[in-house]
Amino acid sequence: MAERSFAKEVQQLKIGAGEEFRGEGILAITKALLQCGVGYVVGYQGAPISHLMDVLADAQDILGELGVHFEASASEAAAAAALAASVHYPIRGAATWKSTVGTNVASDALANLSSGGVTGGALIIVGEDYGEGSSIMQERSHSFAMKSQIWLLDPKPNLEAIVKAVEDGFALSEATNTPVMLEVRIRSCHVHGRFIAKDNQRPLMSVAEALEAPRRDTQRIVLPPASFLHEQEKVKKRWPAAIDFIKSRKLNEMTGPKRGKVGIVLQGGMYNSVIRALQRLGLADLYGTSMVPLYILNVTYPLVDDEFLGFCTDKDAVLVVEEGQPDHLEQAFGHMLHKAAAPTRLHGKDFLPMAGEYTGQVMLDGLSGFLRAHAPELLIAKIRLPNAPVAPPDVSHLAQVVPMRPPGFCTGCPERPIFSAMKLVERELGPHHVAADIGCHLFSIMPPFNIGATTMGYGLGPASASAFNVPAKKRSIAIMGDGGFWHNGLASGVGNAVFNKSDGVILVVDNYYSAATGGQDILSSRANNRTRSTKHPIEDAVKGVGVSWVRRIDRTYDVTRMRDTLREALTTKEKGPKVIVASSECMLNKQRRERPLLAKAIHDGKRVVKPRFGVDEDVCTGDHACIRLSGCPSLSVKKLDDPLRDDPVASIDQSCVGCGNCGEVADAAVLCPSFYRADVVNNPGLFERFVSLMRRTVISWLQRRRDRKSLSFAKVGQAP
């Protein structure tokens, strides 16, 4: 199951011309694809683009009616390679993934695709994951687009602009025989809005029709001597065609006053941030009307020289708003001004940071500094448009008092006990080199576990430990998830370890889904999927490539068994890779699936039992081993009213999901008896009601008896 169902929202994809579409950016992209007559869509999930894959999965019936093929690819490389369907056939195809890590994985296929070129439009929709909300290294798609000459669109973050960018992307690709990359930032993916829809279009040629009438053109196959001609074609034919298309269709925009002393050149994706900063300075209104001339680059590669130079004609200075580094745009524009011997001063990274996200405050400070230096009269005059908003209060001081919130495992996460067991083994055998991987399990590098030394890519945990395949007193440990295993880890990790006779330990965390990307089904998922083949055990695949030492644990919450299995793997005399498959369902997905069913059962009057865990305050010693070895968010400490007990005791709050990990950890570590399990019974039967009544009666009588004795003792103590 995916993180979220779009079964209701996808019905909007059926609306026709003239009707108003309302929804999220991701849904608008899907509607735009259908309006453009796309023939096939492929991709791999990853934030912030995961929901696009989920939308497409929920809309398969609608896609099928139009003859559109959708496929959830095994990796970004597989998705990029599928765009080959547009090389010889006039079929519009789209691929989507998370950038930049997804683009890195897909780079080989993309380089070949852009070299030979395409006949049908090929659109690559990448979720640009840059900034403080990112989960990856901070890089930009722009560098890759330049390297392989793939045209790059960066639309303004509103639904009308995004839909138009999809349409322009396909048209630009076909006009120039070049794949086009459409980068949508986090805010673009999740922005809500509306636009006037068009009718959905069936593809001019379906992939089935292409399969029945095969074509080939050796000039489009990347093989010498054709590959030598491709580079010349890029420069002499495709590039000029792209420039002409961008200019004739006016894909870039110029807004604000036609003339001005200063101007701002910005990436389309930064439009809202720039307008907001100008609003706070009183130089723009709520509707985007700016007092400063703006040159909005909805296409950031290639750049149009005469457009930019024309924008700079009457200006003393221009500021380039380009988020991230290197400063590709600023360098290119500086080169244009130098060649044209233009007097306009160019600024960018001198007023704005070279690296880091351009947040609201960063943008405000940068624009203020630029205007103070080159157009102070705009600020001094305090010109305000009729609809200009009042500047909000400064809350920057909050950063000094609000602590950072490090990432961590969810309450009840089945991966937490795995690392608890690793800490227990570490106490016995000492620390080992642990190669981490991309996925939820990477949170183990944070307290309280502090486990993991490196992370080199999705499914590359075992491969990153391959350098340690040498005789030594300790073995390396490599960790990867089930999503990473099927994405890249089976061949580059396990297969590589078998081939090179590695003696290390490989731990595969199997939580039934590609949990870190939103809970999508994969090959080893236990779920029934009507359009995908699931239920292929990881241990079978591992044995298939030659691993003989394989252990499977079906309940990771059994910390004692996890500890013993890890110890065995690290100490056995058997040579060759040791693989442990630790399986338990992702708690978030489990709760999403079970909570509605339990709520319905309770509503229908059925008997439902919910386990809850607690800590007996009178028994707890305040050792806190349960917290040190678990780190569960539902575990905290509680100060007692007893003056004889100064140390706080462990406490479990209402967010507990009843996984039992805290008790398991305490039992494995120090045999703690303070944990108890209580079963909350909804809609109990008559016998259970009777037993409960009797218990309450007896307990009430005992409590009253105790109170009477306490009162009598108090009276005796007060006697003269």
PDB file of N, CA, C and O in Angstrom, residues 598-656:
ATOM      1  N   LEU A 598     -10.285  -1.325  12.566  1.00  0.00           N
ATOM      2  CA  LEU A 598     -10.634  -1.410  13.982  1.00  0.00           C
ATOM      3  C   LEU A 598     -11.736  -0.426  14.337  1.00  0.00           C
ATOM      4  O   LEU A 598     -12.656  -0.755  15.101  1.00  0.00           O
ATOM      5  N   ALA A 599     -11.635   0.794  13.781  1.00  0.00           N
ATOM      6  CA  ALA A 599     -12.667   1.791  14.058  1.00  0.00           C
ATOM      7  C   ALA A 599     -14.029   1.321  13.551  1.00  0.00           C
ATOM      8  O   ALA A 599     -15.055   1.497  14.225  1.00  0.00           O
ATOM      9  N   LYS A 600     -14.055   0.703  12.391  1.00  0.00           N
ATOM     10  CA  LYS A 600     -15.312   0.189  11.843  1.00  0.00           C
ATOM     11  C   LYS A 600     -15.848  -0.965  12.687  1.00  0.00           C
ATOM     12  O   LYS A 600     -17.058  -1.054  12.952  1.00  0.00           O
ATOM     13  N   ALA A 601     -14.932  -1.833  13.135  1.00  0.00           N
ATOM     14  CA  ALA A 601     -15.361  -2.967  13.958  1.00  0.00           C
ATOM     15  C   ALA A 601     -15.955  -2.487  15.277  1.00  0.00           C
ATOM     16  O   ALA A 601     -16.984  -3.002  15.737  1.00  0.00           O
ATOM     17  N   ILE A 602     -15.326  -1.478  15.884  1.00  0.00           N
ATOM     18  CA  ILE A 602     -15.853  -0.927  17.138  1.00  0.00           C
ATOM     19  C   ILE A 602     -17.208  -0.280  16.900  1.00  0.00           C
ATOM     20  O   ILE A 602     -18.150  -0.441  17.686  1.00  0.00           O
ATOM     21  N   HIS A 603     -17.316   0.453  15.794  1.00  0.00           N
ATOM     22  CA  HIS A 603     -18.592   1.101  15.452  1.00  0.00           C
ATOM     23  C   HIS A 603     -19.688   0.076  15.227  1.00  0.00           C
ATOM     24  O   HIS A 603     -20.864   0.311  15.568  1.00  0.00           O
ATOM     25  N   ASP A 604     -19.323  -1.071  14.675  1.00  0.00           N
ATOM     26  CA  ASP A 604     -20.310  -2.127  14.407  1.00  0.00           C
ATOM     27  C   ASP A 604     -20.608  -2.979  15.633  1.00  0.00           C
ATOM     28  O   ASP A 604     -21.386  -3.943  15.548  1.00  0.00           O
ATOM     29  N   GLY A 605     -19.967  -2.662  16.762  1.00  0.00           N
ATOM     30  CA  GLY A 605     -20.246  -3.393  17.986  1.00  0.00           C
ATOM     31  C   GLY A 605     -19.477  -4.680  18.149  1.00  0.00           C
ATOM     32  O   GLY A 605     -19.806  -5.500  19.028  1.00  0.00           O
ATOM     33  N   LYS A 606     -18.439  -4.881  17.381  1.00  0.00           N
ATOM     34  CA  LYS A 606     -17.639  -6.101  17.493  1.00  0.00           C
ATOM     35  C   LYS A 606     -16.595  -5.960  18.606  1.00  0.00           C
ATOM     36  O   LYS A 606     -16.153  -4.862  18.924  1.00  0.00           O
ATOM     37  N   ARG A 607     -16.222  -7.092  19.183  1.00  0.00           N
ATOM     38  CA  ARG A 607     -15.227  -7.104  20.245  1.00  0.00           C
ATOM     39  C   ARG A 607     -13.842  -6.864  19.648  1.00  0.00           C
ATOM     40  O   ARG A 607     -13.401  -7.572  18.747  1.00  0.00           O
ATOM     41  N   VAL A 608     -13.143  -5.853  20.145  1.00  0.00           N
ATOM     42  CA  VAL A 608     -11.815  -5.492  19.663  1.00  0.00           C
ATOM     43  C   VAL A 608     -10.895  -5.325  20.863  1.00  0.00           C
ATOM     44  O   VAL A 608     -11.242  -4.634  21.835  1.00  0.00           O
ATOM     45  N   VAL A 609      -9.721  -5.945  20.801  1.00  0.00           N
ATOM     46  CA  VAL A 609      -8.738  -5.854  21.878  1.00  0.00           C
ATOM     47  C   VAL A 609      -7.523  -5.077  21.379  1.00  0.00           C
ATOM     48  O   VAL A 609      -6.945  -5.412  20.345  1.00  0.00           O
ATOM     49  N   LYS A 610      -7.151  -4.042  22.115  1.00  0.00           N
ATOM     50  CA  LYS A 610      -5.973  -3.248  21.776  1.00  0.00           C
ATOM     51  C   LYS A 610      -4.945  -3.370  22.898  1.00  0.00           C
ATOM     52  O   LYS A 610      -5.243  -3.031  24.047  1.00  0.00           O
ATOM     53  N   PRO A 611      -3.743  -3.855  22.599  1.00  0.00           N
ATOM     54  CA  PRO A 611      -2.716  -3.963  23.648  1.00  0.00           C
ATOM     55  C   PRO A 611      -2.080  -2.611  23.937  1.00  0.00           C
ATOM     56  O   PRO A 611      -1.844  -1.809  23.030  1.00  0.00           O
ATOM     57  N   ARG A 612      -1.844  -2.338  25.198  1.00  0.00           N
ATOM     58  CA  ARG A 612      -1.120  -1.140  25.611  1.00  0.00           C
ATOM     59  C   ARG A 612      -0.081  -1.538  26.639  1.00  0.00           C
ATOM     60  O   ARG A 612      -0.275  -2.484  27.409  1.00  0.00           O
ATOM     61  N   PHE A 613       1.021  -0.815  26.653  1.00  0.00           N
ATOM     62  CA  PHE A 613       2.085  -1.112  27.598  1.00  0.00           C
ATOM     63  C   PHE A 613       2.221   0.039  28.591  1.00  0.00           C
ATOM     64  O   PHE A 613       1.916   1.195  28.284  1.00  0.00           O
ATOM     65  N   GLY A 614       2.672  -0.315  29.773  1.00  0.00           N
ATOM     66  CA  GLY A 614       2.874   0.678  30.816  1.00  0.00           C
ATOM     67  C   GLY A 614       4.046   0.313  31.692  1.00  0.00           C
ATOM     68  O   GLY A 614       4.660  -0.748  31.552  1.00  0.00           O
ATOM     69  N   VAL A 615       4.383   1.215  32.611  1.00  0.00           N
ATOM     70  CA  VAL A 615       5.487   1.009  33.550  1.00  0.00           C
ATOM     71  C   VAL A 615       4.936   1.131  34.964  1.00  0.00           C
ATOM     72  O   VAL A 615       4.277   2.120  35.302  1.00  0.00           O
ATOM     73  N   ASP A 616       5.206   0.123  35.772  1.00  0.00           N
ATOM     74  CA  ASP A 616       4.807   0.146  37.176  1.00  0.00           C
ATOM     75  C   ASP A 616       5.767   1.056  37.934  1.00  0.00           C
ATOM     76  O   ASP A 616       6.947   0.744  38.094  1.00  0.00           O
ATOM     77  N   GLU A 617       5.263   2.199  38.391  1.00  0.00           N
ATOM     78  CA  GLU A 617       6.117   3.188  39.044  1.00  0.00           C
ATOM     79  C   GLU A 617       6.753   2.651  40.321  1.00  0.00           C
ATOM     80  O   GLU A 617       7.854   3.048  40.698  1.00  0.00           O
ATOM     81  N   ASP A 618       6.045   1.734  41.016  1.00  0.00           N
ATOM     82  CA  ASP A 618       6.571   1.208  42.272  1.00  0.00           C
ATOM     83  C   ASP A 618       7.717   0.221  42.042  1.00  0.00           C
ATOM     84  O   ASP A 618       8.536  -0.017  42.934  1.00  0.00           O
ATOM     85  N   VAL A 619       7.771  -0.368  40.830  1.00  0.00           N
ATOM     86  CA  VAL A 619       8.789  -1.375  40.532  1.00  0.00           C
ATOM     87  C   VAL A 619       9.982  -0.779  39.797  1.00  0.00           C
ATOM     88  O   VAL A 619      11.125  -1.207  39.974  1.00  0.00           O
ATOM     89  N   CYS A 620       9.731   0.232  38.955  1.00  0.00           N
ATOM     90  CA  CYS A 620      10.805   0.835  38.151  1.00  0.00           C
ATOM     91  C   CYS A 620      11.905   1.388  39.047  1.00  0.00           C
ATOM     92  O   CYS A 620      11.643   2.115  40.015  1.00  0.00           O
ATOM     93  N   THR A 621      13.137   1.046  38.727  1.00  0.00           N
ATOM     94  CA  THR A 621      14.290   1.481  39.521  1.00  0.00           C
ATOM     95  C   THR A 621      14.905   2.773  39.008  1.00  0.00           C
ATOM     96  O   THR A 621      15.822   3.313  39.625  1.00  0.00           O
ATOM     97  N   GLY A 622      14.436   3.260  37.846  1.00  0.00           N
ATOM     98  CA  GLY A 622      15.047   4.448  37.264  1.00  0.00           C
ATOM     99  C   GLY A 622      16.322   4.156  36.509  1.00  0.00           C
ATOM    100  O   GLY A 622      17.124   5.053  36.239  1.00  0.00           O
ATOM    101  N   ASP A 623      16.523   2.893  36.134  1.00  0.00           N
ATOM    102  CA  ASP A 623      17.722   2.515  35.383  1.00  0.00           C
ATOM    103  C   ASP A 623      17.722   3.104  33.978  1.00  0.00           C
ATOM    104  O   ASP A 623      18.767   3.456  33.423  1.00  0.00           O
ATOM    105  N   HIS A 624      16.528   3.192  33.373  1.00  0.00           N
ATOM    106  CA  HIS A 624      16.326   3.796  32.050  1.00  0.00           C
ATOM    107  C   HIS A 624      17.025   3.057  30.919  1.00  0.00           C
ATOM    108  O   HIS A 624      17.287   3.635  29.857  1.00  0.00           O
ATOM    109  N   ALA A 625      17.340   1.777  31.115  1.00  0.00           N
ATOM    110  CA  ALA A 625      17.921   0.988  30.024  1.00  0.00           C
ATOM    111  C   ALA A 625      16.941   0.880  28.865  1.00  0.00           C
ATOM    112  O   ALA A 625      17.341   0.827  27.699  1.00  0.00           O
ATOM    113  N   CYS A 626      15.643   0.867  29.194  1.00  0.00           N
ATOM    114  CA  CYS A 626      14.624   0.769  28.143  1.00  0.00           C
ATOM    115  C   CYS A 626      14.704   1.951  27.196  1.00  0.00           C
ATOM    116  O   CYS A 626      14.483   1.815  25.989  1.00  0.00           O
ATOM    117  N   ILE A 627      15.030   3.126  27.725  1.00  0.00           N
ATOM    118  CA  ILE A 627      15.111   4.333  26.896  1.00  0.00           C
ATOM    119  C   ILE A 627      16.436   4.373  26.145  1.00  0.00           C
ATOM    120  O   ILE A 627      16.486   4.682  24.953  1.00  0.00           O
ATOM    121  N   ARG A 628      17.524   4.033  26.827  1.00  0.00           N
ATOM    122  CA  ARG A 628      18.843   4.080  26.186  1.00  0.00           C
ATOM    123  C   ARG A 628      18.950   3.091  25.032  1.00  0.00           C
ATOM    124  O   ARG A 628      19.634   3.352  24.045  1.00  0.00           O
ATOM    125  N   LEU A 629      18.276   1.960  25.137  1.00  0.00           N
ATOM    126  CA  LEU A 629      18.389   0.924  24.118  1.00  0.00           C
ATOM    127  C   LEU A 629      17.201   0.900  23.166  1.00  0.00           C
ATOM    128  O   LEU A 629      17.151   0.071  22.275  1.00  0.00           O
ATOM    129  N   SER A 630      16.260   1.806  23.358  1.00  0.00           N
ATOM    130  CA  SER A 630      15.081   1.826  22.493  1.00  0.00           C
ATOM    131  C   SER A 630      14.916   3.176  21.813  1.00  0.00           C
ATOM    132  O   SER A 630      14.807   3.267  20.608  1.00  0.00           O
ATOM    133  N   GLY A 631      14.896   4.241  22.617  1.00  0.00           N
ATOM    134  CA  GLY A 631      14.731   5.575  22.051  1.00  0.00           C
ATOM    135  C   GLY A 631      13.345   5.835  21.508  1.00  0.00           C
ATOM    136  O   GLY A 631      13.149   6.757  20.719  1.00  0.00           O
ATOM    137  N   CYS A 632      12.352   5.041  21.905  1.00  0.00           N
ATOM    138  CA  CYS A 632      10.997   5.206  21.369  1.00  0.00           C
ATOM    139  C   CYS A 632      10.423   6.556  21.784  1.00  0.00           C
ATOM    140  O   CYS A 632      10.531   6.952  22.953  1.00  0.00           O
ATOM    141  N   PRO A 633       9.793   7.298  20.853  1.00  0.00           N
ATOM    142  CA  PRO A 633       9.222   8.606  21.199  1.00  0.00           C
ATOM    143  C   PRO A 633       8.142   8.536  22.269  1.00  0.00           C
ATOM    144  O   PRO A 633       7.879   9.533  22.941  1.00  0.00           O
ATOM    145  N   SER A 634       7.500   7.373  22.427  1.00  0.00           N
ATOM    146  CA  SER A 634       6.453   7.271  23.448  1.00  0.00           C
ATOM    147  C   SER A 634       7.030   7.037  24.840  1.00  0.00           C
ATOM    148  O   SER A 634       6.307   7.090  25.830  1.00  0.00           O
ATOM    149  N   LEU A 635       8.335   6.764  24.932  1.00  0.00           N
ATOM    150  CA  LEU A 635       8.999   6.562  26.216  1.00  0.00           C
ATOM    151  C   LEU A 635       9.583   7.880  26.705  1.00  0.00           C
ATOM    152  O   LEU A 635      10.294   8.571  25.970  1.00  0.00           O
ATOM    153  N   SER A 636       9.279   8.227  27.951  1.00  0.00           N
ATOM    154  CA  SER A 636       9.847   9.426  28.539  1.00  0.00           C
ATOM    155  C   SER A 636      10.110   9.154  30.017  1.00  0.00           C
ATOM    156  O   SER A 636      10.012   8.015  30.471  1.00  0.00           O
ATOM    157  N   VAL A 637      10.439  10.180  30.761  1.00  0.00           N
ATOM    158  CA  VAL A 637      10.674  10.023  32.193  1.00  0.00           C
ATOM    159  C   VAL A 637       9.632  10.826  32.967  1.00  0.00           C
ATOM    160  O   VAL A 637       9.064  11.795  32.456  1.00  0.00           O
ATOM    161  N   LYS A 638       9.397  10.395  34.179  1.00  0.00           N
ATOM    162  CA  LYS A 638       8.353  10.994  35.003  1.00  0.00           C
ATOM    163  C   LYS A 638       8.878  11.179  36.422  1.00  0.00           C
ATOM    164  O   LYS A 638       9.458  10.267  37.003  1.00  0.00           O
ATOM    165  N   LYS A 639       8.660  12.354  36.965  1.00  0.00           N
ATOM    166  CA  LYS A 639       9.081  12.657  38.332  1.00  0.00           C
ATOM    167  C   LYS A 639       7.971  12.243  39.293  1.00  0.00           C
ATOM    168  O   LYS A 639       6.804  12.610  39.113  1.00  0.00           O
ATOM    169  N   LEU A 640       8.322  11.461  40.313  1.00  0.00           N
ATOM    170  CA  LEU A 640       7.338  10.989  41.277  1.00  0.00           C
ATOM    171  C   LEU A 640       7.157  11.996  42.412  1.00  0.00           C
ATOM    172  O   LEU A 640       8.050  12.807  42.705  1.00  0.00           O
ATOM    173  N   ASP A 641       5.982  11.910  43.053  1.00  0.00           N
ATOM    174  CA  ASP A 641       5.704  12.779  44.198  1.00  0.00           C
ATOM    175  C   ASP A 641       6.354  12.253  45.477  1.00  0.00           C
ATOM    176  O   ASP A 641       6.390  12.950  46.489  1.00  0.00           O
ATOM    177  N   ASP A 642       6.827  11.008  45.446  1.00  0.00           N
ATOM    178  CA  ASP A 642       7.416  10.381  46.625  1.00  0.00           C
ATOM    179  C   ASP A 642       8.717  11.105  47.005  1.00  0.00           C
ATOM    180  O   ASP A 642       9.680  11.118  46.231  1.00  0.00           O
ATOM    181  N   PRO A 643       8.789  11.710  48.177  1.00  0.00           N
ATOM    182  CA  PRO A 643      10.017  12.437  48.568  1.00  0.00           C
ATOM    183  C   PRO A 643      11.209  11.525  48.779  1.00  0.00           C
ATOM    184  O   PRO A 643      12.353  11.997  48.826  1.00  0.00           O
ATOM    185  N   LEU A 644      10.959  10.214  48.933  1.00  0.00           N
ATOM    186  CA  LEU A 644      12.055   9.276  49.154  1.00  0.00           C
ATOM    187  C   LEU A 644      12.673   8.794  47.848  1.00  0.00           C
ATOM    188  O   LEU A 644      13.664   8.060  47.879  1.00  0.00           O
ATOM    189  N   ARG A 645      12.081   9.184  46.704  1.00  0.00           N
ATOM    190  CA  ARG A 645      12.604   8.745  45.404  1.00  0.00           C
ATOM    191  C   ARG A 645      12.901   9.974  44.548  1.00  0.00           C
ATOM    192  O   ARG A 645      11.991  10.621  44.024  1.00  0.00           O
ATOM    193  N   ASP A 646      14.170  10.289  44.430  1.00  0.00           N
ATOM    194  CA  ASP A 646      14.581  11.473  43.674  1.00  0.00           C
ATOM    195  C   ASP A 646      14.691  11.203  42.180  1.00  0.00           C
ATOM    196  O   ASP A 646      14.470  12.096  41.355  1.00  0.00           O
ATOM    197  N   ASP A 647      15.073   9.965  41.802  1.00  0.00           N
ATOM    198  CA  ASP A 647      15.307   9.662  40.392  1.00  0.00           C
ATOM    199  C   ASP A 647      13.984   9.514  39.647  1.00  0.00           C
ATOM    200  O   ASP A 647      13.058   8.857  40.138  1.00  0.00           O
ATOM    201  N   PRO A 648      13.878  10.107  38.462  1.00  0.00           N
ATOM    202  CA  PRO A 648      12.654   9.925  37.665  1.00  0.00           C
ATOM    203  C   PRO A 648      12.552   8.493  37.150  1.00  0.00           C
ATOM    204  O   PRO A 648      13.563   7.824  36.924  1.00  0.00           O
ATOM    205  N   VAL A 649      11.329   8.034  36.977  1.00  0.00           N
ATOM    206  CA  VAL A 649      11.095   6.681  36.474  1.00  0.00           C
ATOM    207  C   VAL A 649      10.660   6.765  35.022  1.00  0.00           C
ATOM    208  O   VAL A 649      10.292   7.826  34.515  1.00  0.00           O
ATOM    209  N   ALA A 650      10.698   5.621  34.328  1.00  0.00           N
ATOM    210  CA  ALA A 650      10.254   5.565  32.937  1.00  0.00           C
ATOM    211  C   ALA A 650       8.739   5.701  32.872  1.00  0.00           C
ATOM    212  O   ALA A 650       8.012   5.295  33.788  1.00  0.00           O
ATOM    213  N   SER A 651       8.260   6.260  31.782  1.00  0.00           N
ATOM    214  CA  SER A 651       6.825   6.448  31.597  1.00  0.00           C
ATOM    215  C   SER A 651       6.488   6.285  30.123  1.00  0.00           C
ATOM    216  O   SER A 651       7.293   6.642  29.251  1.00  0.00           O
ATOM    217  N   ILE A 652       5.308   5.744  29.821  1.00  0.00           N
ATOM    218  CA  ILE A 652       4.850   5.535  28.443  1.00  0.00           C
ATOM    219  C   ILE A 652       3.622   6.398  28.211  1.00  0.00           C
ATOM    220  O   ILE A 652       2.646   6.322  28.968  1.00  0.00           O
ATOM    221  N   ASP A 653       3.666   7.251  27.162  1.00  0.00           N
ATOM    222  CA  ASP A 653       2.538   8.152  26.925  1.00  0.00           C
ATOM    223  C   ASP A 653       1.507   7.523  25.999  1.00  0.00           C
ATOM    224  O   ASP A 653       1.621   6.365  25.590  1.00  0.00           O
ATOM    225  N   GLN A 654       0.522   8.328  25.622  1.00  0.00           N
ATOM    226  CA  GLN A 654      -0.620   7.817  24.874  1.00  0.00           C
ATOM    227  C   GLN A 654      -0.323   7.503  23.407  1.00  0.00           C
ATOM    228  O   GLN A 654      -1.156   6.946  22.708  1.00  0.00           O
ATOM    229  N   SER A 655       0.873   7.873  22.928  1.00  0.00           N
ATOM    230  CA  SER A 655       1.204   7.577  21.532  1.00  0.00           C
ATOM    231  C   SER A 655       1.648   6.133  21.328  1.00  0.00           C
ATOM    232  O   SER A 655       1.881   5.705  20.201  1.00  0.00           O
ATOM    233  N   CYS A 656       1.763   5.368  22.404  1.00  0.00           N
ATOM    234  CA  CYS A 656       2.185   3.966  22.324  1.00  0.00           C
ATOM    235  C   CYS A 656       1.266   3.180  21.393  1.00  0.00           C
ATOM    236  O   CYS A 656       0.039   3.302  21.454  1.00  0.00           O
TER     237      CYS A 656
END
